[in-house]
Amino acid sequence: MRIKPKQQILLLGPKSYLVRAEGRFDCEYGSVQLDKLVGKAFGTKIKIDKYNFSIVQPTVTDFLFKLAKRAPQVILPKDAATILAVTGIGRDAVVVDAGTGSSFLSLFLANYVGKIYTYEKKKEFYKLASRNIKNSGLKNISIKLADISKGIKERNVDLITLDLEGPEKIIKLAEKALKAGGWLVVYCLHVEEVQAVCRELTKRSFTEPRIVENLQRNWQIHVGKRTWTRPKSVMLGHTGFLVFARKI
């Protein structure tokens, strides 16, 4: 595949940079004329000063971490990936995402599923998410400036995700919108919120909830005359709880 004018590309080297194939780009390693990359094949290697870089197609994760604008709270890939792994949803799935925020979860899931309908009631977040969705290039996300507590129009939904205040109040609506066997996933910041969600789930036609917390710790390795490995001092600890349940 060849690079098109103004297309997003990833310069992958000692560091990685998400840029568009236009104009000049300056970084700590030097500068490169990006418009001269138009027409070259992805995988082409270039030099910026004495440093080697490959031109590669960016993934949705590259976009999320390097270009997308954030609201204060986002669902990180460690939790978003767990949603995919536990629910097993695929490319034909229909998803409703409530509490769009910066649209990080919608953008992550949209790379794997068929269609996403995402609800955001705050105008400032709606505008932010709309820009992120447009800049991502993904075409299977429909964003609504709407309060999901007023109703969910979609039916026979494969997955509903809730990342908003008072999620237990939405469970009755989610039950109606989900197909039999469809998944409900609630992202909770606090144990008390988990308890409220689980109490409501027991009143509805759902399986026994499963609660997951992800703690992620990276390791560092030094290769030399003496090779050593140790866990990094700082880890990505608690971000939130994921509550999973399926409609019976």
Coordinates of C-alpha atoms in Angstrom, one line a residue:
M1 CA 0.0 0.0 0.0
R2 CA 1.3 3.5 -0.9
I3 CA 1.2 6.6 1.2
K4 CA -1.4 9.2 0.2
P5 CA -1.2 12.9 0.6
K6 CA -2.1 14.0 4.2
Q7 CA -2.5 10.4 5.3
Q8 CA -1.7 9.5 8.9
I9 CA 1.6 7.6 9.2
L10 CA 3.7 6.4 12.0
L11 CA 7.4 7.1 12.1
L12 CA 8.8 4.2 14.0
G13 CA 12.3 4.5 15.4
P14 CA 14.0 5.2 18.7
K15 CA 10.7 6.9 19.4
S16 CA 7.5 6.9 17.4
Y17 CA 5.7 9.8 16.0
L18 CA 2.1 9.9 14.5
V19 CA 2.1 12.5 11.8
R20 CA 0.4 13.3 8.4
A21 CA 2.2 13.1 5.1
E22 CA 2.4 16.8 4.6
G23 CA 4.9 19.6 5.3
R24 CA 8.0 19.4 7.4
F25 CA 8.3 17.6 10.7
D26 CA 10.9 18.5 13.4
C27 CA 11.7 16.3 16.4
E28 CA 14.6 15.8 18.8
Y29 CA 16.4 13.6 16.2
G30 CA 16.2 16.1 13.3
S31 CA 13.8 17.0 10.6
V32 CA 12.1 15.3 7.7
Q33 CA 10.0 16.6 4.7
L34 CA 6.9 14.5 5.1
D35 CA 5.3 15.4 1.7
K36 CA 8.2 13.7 0.0
L37 CA 7.0 10.4 1.6
V38 CA 3.8 10.5 -0.5
G39 CA 3.8 7.6 -3.0
K40 CA 6.3 5.5 -1.0
A41 CA 5.2 2.1 0.3
F42 CA 4.5 1.4 3.9
G43 CA 7.5 -0.3 5.4
T44 CA 9.9 2.1 3.7
K45 CA 12.9 2.9 5.8
I46 CA 14.2 6.5 6.1
K47 CA 16.9 8.3 8.1
I48 CA 16.4 11.3 10.3
D49 CA 19.9 12.6 10.8
K50 CA 21.8 9.3 11.6
Y51 CA 18.7 7.5 13.1
N52 CA 16.7 4.8 11.3
F53 CA 12.9 5.0 11.1
S54 CA 10.3 2.8 9.4
I55 CA 7.1 4.3 7.9
V56 CA 4.3 2.1 9.1
Q57 CA 0.5 2.2 9.2
P58 CA -0.7 3.4 12.6
T59 CA -3.0 1.2 14.6
V60 CA -6.0 2.5 16.6
T61 CA -3.9 2.3 19.8
D62 CA -1.3 4.5 18.2
F63 CA -4.0 7.1 17.5
L64 CA -5.4 6.9 21.0
F65 CA -2.1 7.5 22.8
K66 CA -0.6 10.0 20.4
L67 CA -3.2 12.1 18.7
A68 CA -6.7 11.7 20.4
K69 CA -7.6 14.5 22.8
R70 CA -8.6 13.3 26.3
A71 CA -11.2 14.2 28.8
P72 CA -10.1 13.6 32.4
Q73 CA -11.1 10.0 32.7
V74 CA -10.7 7.3 29.9
I75 CA -10.9 3.6 29.8
L76 CA -7.4 2.3 29.1
P77 CA -6.5 -0.5 26.7
K78 CA -5.8 -2.9 29.6
D79 CA -9.5 -2.7 30.5
A80 CA -10.9 -2.3 27.0
A81 CA -9.0 -5.4 25.8
T82 CA -10.5 -7.4 28.8
I83 CA -14.0 -6.4 27.5
L84 CA -13.1 -7.9 24.2
A85 CA -11.6 -11.0 25.7
V86 CA -14.4 -11.8 28.1
T87 CA -17.3 -11.1 25.9
G88 CA -15.8 -12.6 22.7
I89 CA -17.7 -10.1 20.5
G90 CA -16.7 -10.0 16.8
R91 CA -16.9 -8.0 13.6
D92 CA -20.7 -8.4 13.2
A93 CA -21.5 -7.2 16.7
V94 CA -23.7 -4.2 17.5
V95 CA -22.5 -2.2 20.5
V96 CA -24.1 0.5 22.6
D97 CA -21.5 2.6 24.5
A98 CA -23.0 4.9 27.1
G99 CA -20.8 7.7 28.5
T100 CA -18.7 8.4 25.5
G101 CA -16.3 10.8 27.2
S102 CA -13.3 11.2 24.9
S103 CA -14.5 8.2 22.8
F104 CA -11.5 6.0 23.8
L105 CA -13.6 2.9 24.4
S106 CA -15.7 3.4 21.3
L107 CA -12.6 3.9 19.1
F108 CA -10.9 0.8 20.6
L109 CA -13.9 -1.4 20.1
A110 CA -14.8 -0.1 16.7
N111 CA -11.6 -1.7 15.3
Y112 CA -13.1 -5.1 16.1
V113 CA -16.9 -4.9 15.9
G114 CA -19.5 -4.1 13.2
K115 CA -21.3 -1.0 14.5
I116 CA -21.2 1.2 17.6
Y117 CA -23.8 3.6 18.9
T118 CA -22.4 5.8 21.6
Y119 CA -24.4 8.2 23.9
E120 CA -23.0 11.3 25.5
K121 CA -25.1 13.9 27.3
K122 CA -22.5 16.5 28.0
K123 CA -22.0 18.9 25.0
E124 CA -18.3 19.5 25.7
F125 CA -17.5 15.8 25.7
Y126 CA -19.7 15.2 22.6
K127 CA -17.7 17.8 20.7
L128 CA -14.4 16.4 21.9
A129 CA -15.4 12.8 21.0
S130 CA -16.8 13.8 17.6
R131 CA -13.4 15.3 16.7
N132 CA -11.6 12.2 17.9
I133 CA -13.9 9.9 15.9
K134 CA -13.6 12.1 12.8
N135 CA -9.8 12.2 13.0
S136 CA -9.5 8.4 13.6
G137 CA -10.9 7.7 10.2
L138 CA -13.2 5.0 11.6
K139 CA -16.6 5.0 9.9
N140 CA -18.6 2.5 12.0
I141 CA -19.3 4.8 15.0
S142 CA -22.5 6.8 15.4
I143 CA -22.3 9.3 18.2
K144 CA -25.5 10.8 19.8
L145 CA -25.8 14.0 22.0
A146 CA -28.3 12.3 24.2
D147 CA -29.0 11.2 27.8
I148 CA -29.2 7.4 27.7
S149 CA -31.4 7.4 30.8
K150 CA -34.1 8.7 28.6
G151 CA -34.1 5.5 26.6
I152 CA -32.1 3.2 24.3
K153 CA -33.5 3.1 20.8
E154 CA -31.3 0.2 19.6
R155 CA -32.6 -3.4 20.0
N156 CA -31.0 -6.9 19.8
V157 CA -27.7 -5.4 20.9
D158 CA -24.7 -7.7 21.4
L159 CA -22.9 -5.6 24.0
I160 CA -23.8 -2.5 26.1
T161 CA -21.0 -0.7 28.0
L162 CA -21.8 1.8 30.8
D163 CA -19.2 4.3 32.0
L164 CA -21.3 7.0 33.7
E165 CA -22.6 8.2 37.0
G166 CA -25.4 6.0 38.5
P167 CA -25.0 3.0 36.1
E168 CA -27.4 0.9 38.1
K169 CA -30.2 3.2 36.9
I170 CA -29.6 2.2 33.3
I171 CA -29.7 -1.6 33.8
K172 CA -33.5 -1.9 33.2
L173 CA -33.1 -0.1 29.9
A174 CA -30.1 -2.2 29.0
E175 CA -32.0 -5.4 29.7
K176 CA -34.7 -4.4 27.1
A177 CA -32.1 -3.4 24.5
L178 CA -29.9 -6.5 24.7
K179 CA -30.5 -9.7 22.8
A180 CA -30.6 -13.0 24.7
G181 CA -27.0 -13.8 25.5
G182 CA -26.0 -10.2 25.0
W183 CA -23.4 -8.7 27.4
L184 CA -23.6 -5.9 29.8
V185 CA -20.3 -4.4 31.0
V186 CA -20.2 -1.7 33.6
Y187 CA -17.1 0.3 34.4
C188 CA -17.1 1.3 38.0
L189 CA -14.6 3.4 39.9
H190 CA -15.6 2.5 43.4
V191 CA -16.7 -0.7 45.3
E192 CA -19.9 1.0 46.4
E193 CA -20.8 1.5 42.7
V194 CA -20.1 -2.2 42.0
Q195 CA -22.4 -3.2 44.9
A196 CA -25.2 -1.0 43.6
V197 CA -24.9 -2.5 40.1
C198 CA -24.8 -6.0 41.4
R199 CA -27.9 -5.5 43.5
E200 CA -29.8 -4.2 40.5
L201 CA -28.5 -7.1 38.3
T202 CA -30.0 -9.7 40.7
K203 CA -33.4 -8.2 40.2
R204 CA -33.2 -8.6 36.4
S205 CA -32.8 -11.4 33.9
F206 CA -29.0 -11.6 34.0
T207 CA -26.4 -14.2 34.9
E208 CA -24.4 -13.9 38.1
P209 CA -22.1 -10.9 37.7
R210 CA -18.3 -11.4 37.3
I211 CA -16.1 -8.6 38.7
V212 CA -12.6 -8.0 37.3
E213 CA -9.9 -5.6 38.3
N214 CA -6.7 -5.3 36.2
L215 CA -3.3 -4.4 37.6
Q216 CA -0.6 -4.0 35.1
R217 CA 3.1 -4.0 35.9
N218 CA 5.8 -3.7 33.2
W219 CA 9.3 -5.1 33.6
Q220 CA 12.6 -3.6 32.5
I221 CA 15.6 -5.5 31.1
H222 CA 19.2 -4.4 30.7
V223 CA 21.3 -6.3 28.2
G224 CA 25.0 -6.1 28.4
K225 CA 28.0 -7.8 30.0
R226 CA 25.8 -8.3 33.0
T227 CA 22.1 -8.8 32.0
W228 CA 19.5 -8.1 34.6
T229 CA 15.7 -7.9 34.8
R230 CA 13.5 -6.4 37.4
P231 CA 9.9 -5.0 37.7
K232 CA 9.6 -1.3 37.1
S233 CA 9.1 0.7 40.2
V234 CA 5.9 2.4 39.0
M235 CA 3.0 0.2 37.9
L236 CA -0.4 0.9 36.4
G237 CA -2.6 -0.1 39.3
H238 CA -6.3 0.4 40.0
T239 CA -8.2 2.2 37.3
G240 CA -11.6 0.8 37.7
F241 CA -13.7 -2.4 38.2
L242 CA -15.4 -4.2 35.3
V243 CA -18.7 -5.8 36.0
F244 CA -19.7 -8.4 33.4
A245 CA -23.2 -10.1 33.1
R246 CA -25.2 -11.7 30.3
K247 CA -28.8 -11.3 29.6
I248 CA -30.7 -14.6 30.1

